[in-house]
């Protein structure tokens, strides 16, 4: 088994707990001294850094949320002067001011190490030719993977996103073996490969490291088949670092958490109560090895649970199960909680159906309406009303079973649902 930093990846639970506590104490004291927002919050409830004596004492600290970063835009949560910040990244800011994060030289070194770990555990090595089809810019994904792959010694093709035919040309001509992309863009590239007359055997692709958006196991199976790759998922968010926070190994049994740098909690999203390993709730992350912008108890809004049992790969860190959805992308339709991932699990892999869909939510009077637009794989099906009716009926029935509510199904012509080089827009809420 290959490791990048075996001492950290295979540390005993006792030693990891001790390391986490040491780093937590240091981080809390450092944050209290250097970030006015945290000092104010601590003082308001009479909490002092010295009160943090055990890992469970973390629960005494108030939560941090995305709006805290927006309210202190741009640099109000930085713990060091700007002369020590060597890189700034930011979220897209689609729902308001972007959330801005800063990195010191040490932060970038740590970040690169964590990405290199993830690449190795996903089956990558310094012999890989890695094509990064994430958009370069303020988004953390592309540069995060870039510097980690570079530290590992892989060859990097920084194509960025878009210009898909050129992506495929370079993939073939340069002998790309590892693709970094969002799941939806990787799927789109598989279509372009076919349209350009290539087969997966014409390429040297063997690995895909997918991130930035979630996907179901059904979607992964389609991607692996179409591209001829082993596809692993990695997790991160700019507020706590970017990619590299957790990622799958080749066995794909949950994402290994970089526990020497992050403490995970799972909470009840309604009450804030911390839940035991194995119970599903909202992921909360505390950074314990960051200088530029340390973050305490950040509520991610992602829904998952923790796995604390040995992995076949030999790594001992806790794992995070596949993200089941987000508290803010959960749709409430006529009182029923609906996650887009539930619908994807029904649609992907069905006969006659392409793995592209959109959810249109409207309101008729006081009643919520859900329309699931599903793309057909073959235009020839449009000529057979009876076949169309049968496919639509099958989808409606399966959705009723999984969701517990009736949804309207609209079958769409092939290639009619918009493709994107970034995150796919699955939900259009018109209420």
Short mmCIF file of C-alpha atoms in Angstrom, two decimals, residues 227-413:
data_model
loop_
_atom_site.label_atom_id
_atom_site.label_comp_id
_atom_site.label_asym_id
_atom_site.label_seq_id
_atom_site.Cartn_x
_atom_site.Cartn_y
_atom_site.Cartn_z
CA UNK A 227 -14.31 6.77 -19.20
CA UNK A 228 -12.71 3.47 -18.19
CA UNK A 229 -11.43 4.88 -14.90
CA UNK A 230 -11.42 4.37 -11.16
CA UNK A 231 -13.31 7.43 -9.91
CA UNK A 232 -12.82 8.73 -6.37
CA UNK A 233 -14.50 11.61 -4.61
CA UNK A 234 -12.77 14.28 -2.54
CA UNK A 235 -14.25 16.85 -0.21
CA UNK A 236 -13.38 20.35 0.79
CA UNK A 237 -14.69 23.85 1.16
CA UNK A 238 -12.89 27.14 0.87
CA UNK A 239 -13.96 28.31 4.34
CA UNK A 240 -11.75 25.71 6.03
CA UNK A 241 -9.11 25.25 3.29
CA UNK A 242 -10.43 24.04 -0.06
CA UNK A 243 -10.08 20.48 -1.39
CA UNK A 244 -7.94 18.13 0.71
CA UNK A 245 -10.07 18.04 3.86
CA UNK A 246 -11.20 14.48 3.17
CA UNK A 247 -11.05 12.05 0.27
CA UNK A 248 -11.59 8.47 -0.78
CA UNK A 249 -8.96 5.80 -1.15
CA UNK A 250 -9.12 3.15 -3.88
CA UNK A 251 -11.63 1.11 -1.84
CA UNK A 252 -14.21 3.93 -1.87
CA UNK A 253 -15.58 3.14 1.59
CA UNK A 254 -15.88 6.70 2.86
CA UNK A 255 -13.59 9.71 2.71
CA UNK A 256 -10.50 9.68 4.93
CA UNK A 257 -10.39 12.85 7.04
CA UNK A 258 -7.11 14.71 7.52
CA UNK A 259 -7.58 14.54 11.29
CA UNK A 260 -4.20 16.08 12.07
CA UNK A 261 -5.53 19.31 10.55
CA UNK A 262 -9.31 19.20 11.10
CA UNK A 263 -11.64 18.10 13.88
CA UNK A 264 -15.00 16.86 12.64
CA UNK A 265 -18.26 16.88 14.55
CA UNK A 266 -21.69 15.76 13.42
CA UNK A 267 -24.54 17.78 14.91
CA UNK A 268 -28.31 17.74 14.85
CA UNK A 269 -28.95 20.66 12.45
CA UNK A 270 -32.01 21.73 14.44
CA UNK A 271 -30.67 21.62 18.01
CA UNK A 272 -26.90 21.88 17.51
CA UNK A 273 -26.42 18.79 19.71
CA UNK A 274 -23.30 16.75 18.90
CA UNK A 275 -24.18 13.25 17.65
CA UNK A 276 -22.14 10.05 18.11
CA UNK A 277 -20.21 8.38 15.27
CA UNK A 278 -22.56 6.63 12.89
CA UNK A 279 -25.48 9.01 13.34
CA UNK A 280 -26.43 11.28 10.44
CA UNK A 281 -26.41 15.06 10.81
CA UNK A 282 -24.68 18.26 9.72
CA UNK A 283 -20.90 18.26 9.35
CA UNK A 284 -19.06 20.80 11.54
CA UNK A 285 -15.33 21.39 11.02
CA UNK A 286 -12.67 23.07 13.17
CA UNK A 287 -9.25 23.86 11.69
CA UNK A 288 -6.33 23.06 14.01
CA UNK A 289 -3.34 23.78 11.79
CA UNK A 290 -4.06 27.05 9.98
CA UNK A 291 -2.42 30.45 10.32
CA UNK A 292 -4.13 32.74 7.80
CA UNK A 293 -7.76 32.24 8.75
CA UNK A 294 -8.37 29.69 11.52
CA UNK A 295 -12.04 28.67 11.76
CA UNK A 296 -13.73 27.24 14.85
CA UNK A 297 -16.76 24.93 14.56
CA UNK A 298 -17.77 25.86 11.02
CA UNK A 299 -21.26 24.68 10.06
CA UNK A 300 -20.89 23.29 6.54
CA UNK A 301 -24.60 22.53 5.92
CA UNK A 302 -23.47 19.19 4.44
CA UNK A 303 -25.28 16.07 5.69
CA UNK A 304 -23.24 12.95 6.49
CA UNK A 305 -22.01 10.69 9.30
CA UNK A 306 -18.62 9.51 10.60
CA UNK A 307 -17.14 6.02 10.27
CA UNK A 308 -14.71 4.96 13.00
CA UNK A 309 -13.52 1.53 11.98
CA UNK A 310 -10.41 0.24 10.17
CA UNK A 311 -10.21 0.67 6.39
CA UNK A 312 -8.82 -1.99 4.10
CA UNK A 313 -6.16 0.46 2.94
CA UNK A 314 -4.58 0.55 6.41
CA UNK A 315 -5.32 4.21 7.13
CA UNK A 316 -6.62 4.77 10.64
CA UNK A 317 -8.19 8.22 10.39
CA UNK A 318 -11.95 8.52 10.77
CA UNK A 319 -13.88 8.59 7.52
CA UNK A 320 -16.82 10.67 6.41
CA UNK A 321 -19.59 8.87 4.54
CA UNK A 322 -20.67 10.20 1.15
CA UNK A 323 -22.46 13.53 1.51
CA UNK A 324 -26.18 12.81 1.41
CA UNK A 325 -27.23 16.37 0.62
CA UNK A 326 -27.15 19.83 2.09
CA UNK A 327 -29.48 21.41 4.57
CA UNK A 328 -29.85 24.31 2.11
CA UNK A 329 -30.43 22.26 -1.06
CA UNK A 330 -33.08 20.14 0.59
CA UNK A 331 -36.41 20.85 -1.04
CA UNK A 332 -39.57 20.68 1.02
CA UNK A 333 -42.35 19.63 -1.34
CA UNK A 334 -45.79 19.38 0.25
CA UNK A 335 -44.16 18.72 3.61
CA UNK A 336 -41.79 16.03 2.29
CA UNK A 337 -37.99 16.48 2.47
CA UNK A 338 -36.47 15.86 -0.97
CA UNK A 339 -32.77 15.84 -1.88
CA UNK A 340 -31.67 16.03 -5.55
CA UNK A 341 -29.37 13.05 -4.89
CA UNK A 342 -32.43 10.86 -4.20
CA UNK A 343 -33.82 11.68 -7.63
CA UNK A 344 -30.44 11.13 -9.30
CA UNK A 345 -30.20 7.66 -7.75
CA UNK A 346 -33.52 6.78 -9.43
CA UNK A 347 -32.72 8.19 -12.87
CA UNK A 348 -29.09 7.33 -13.53
CA UNK A 349 -28.63 3.95 -15.15
CA UNK A 350 -32.27 3.55 -16.29
CA UNK A 351 -32.85 2.21 -19.78
CA UNK A 352 -33.40 4.90 -22.46
CA UNK A 353 -32.41 7.71 -20.03
CA UNK A 354 -29.29 9.89 -20.23
CA UNK A 355 -27.69 10.92 -16.89
CA UNK A 356 -28.89 14.53 -17.16
CA UNK A 357 -31.86 16.01 -15.34
CA UNK A 358 -33.29 19.21 -13.83
CA UNK A 359 -35.83 19.75 -11.08
CA UNK A 360 -38.35 22.54 -11.62
CA UNK A 361 -40.21 23.59 -8.47
CA UNK A 362 -43.30 25.78 -8.76
CA UNK A 363 -46.35 26.64 -6.68
CA UNK A 364 -49.92 26.21 -7.88
CA UNK A 365 -52.16 28.09 -5.48
CA UNK A 366 -50.87 26.99 -2.09
CA UNK A 367 -49.49 23.66 -3.32
CA UNK A 368 -45.86 22.94 -4.26
CA UNK A 369 -45.34 21.23 -7.61
CA UNK A 370 -42.24 19.25 -8.61
CA UNK A 371 -41.45 18.61 -12.26
CA UNK A 372 -38.54 16.30 -13.04
CA UNK A 373 -37.15 16.99 -16.50
CA UNK A 374 -35.30 13.92 -17.75
CA UNK A 375 -33.18 13.73 -20.88
CA UNK A 376 -33.64 10.82 -23.27
CA UNK A 377 -30.58 8.93 -24.44
CA UNK A 378 -31.93 8.27 -27.93
CA UNK A 379 -33.92 10.69 -30.11
CA UNK A 380 -35.55 7.72 -31.83
CA UNK A 381 -37.68 7.17 -28.75
CA UNK A 382 -39.49 10.44 -29.47
CA UNK A 383 -41.21 8.73 -32.41
CA UNK A 384 -42.86 6.07 -30.26
CA UNK A 385 -45.62 7.43 -28.06
CA UNK A 386 -46.21 4.08 -26.36
CA UNK A 387 -42.54 3.70 -25.43
CA UNK A 388 -42.38 7.28 -24.16
CA UNK A 389 -45.46 6.69 -22.07
CA UNK A 390 -44.00 3.48 -20.63
CA UNK A 391 -40.68 5.16 -19.70
CA UNK A 392 -42.48 8.12 -18.12
CA UNK A 393 -44.75 5.81 -16.12
CA UNK A 394 -41.76 3.80 -14.85
CA UNK A 395 -39.95 6.95 -13.71
CA UNK A 396 -43.04 8.34 -11.99
CA UNK A 397 -43.55 5.08 -10.11
CA UNK A 398 -39.92 4.84 -8.98
CA UNK A 399 -39.91 8.46 -7.81
CA UNK A 400 -43.12 7.87 -5.88
CA UNK A 401 -41.53 4.90 -4.09
CA UNK A 402 -38.29 6.72 -3.23
CA UNK A 403 -39.66 10.19 -2.44
CA UNK A 404 -43.06 9.33 -1.04
CA UNK A 405 -44.76 11.92 -3.25
CA UNK A 406 -46.00 12.25 -6.80
CA UNK A 407 -43.87 14.24 -9.23
CA UNK A 408 -44.58 15.28 -12.80
CA UNK A 409 -42.10 13.77 -15.27
CA UNK A 410 -41.19 15.53 -18.52
CA UNK A 411 -39.08 13.64 -21.04
CA UNK A 412 -36.66 15.91 -22.91
CA UNK A 413 -34.88 15.53 -26.25
#
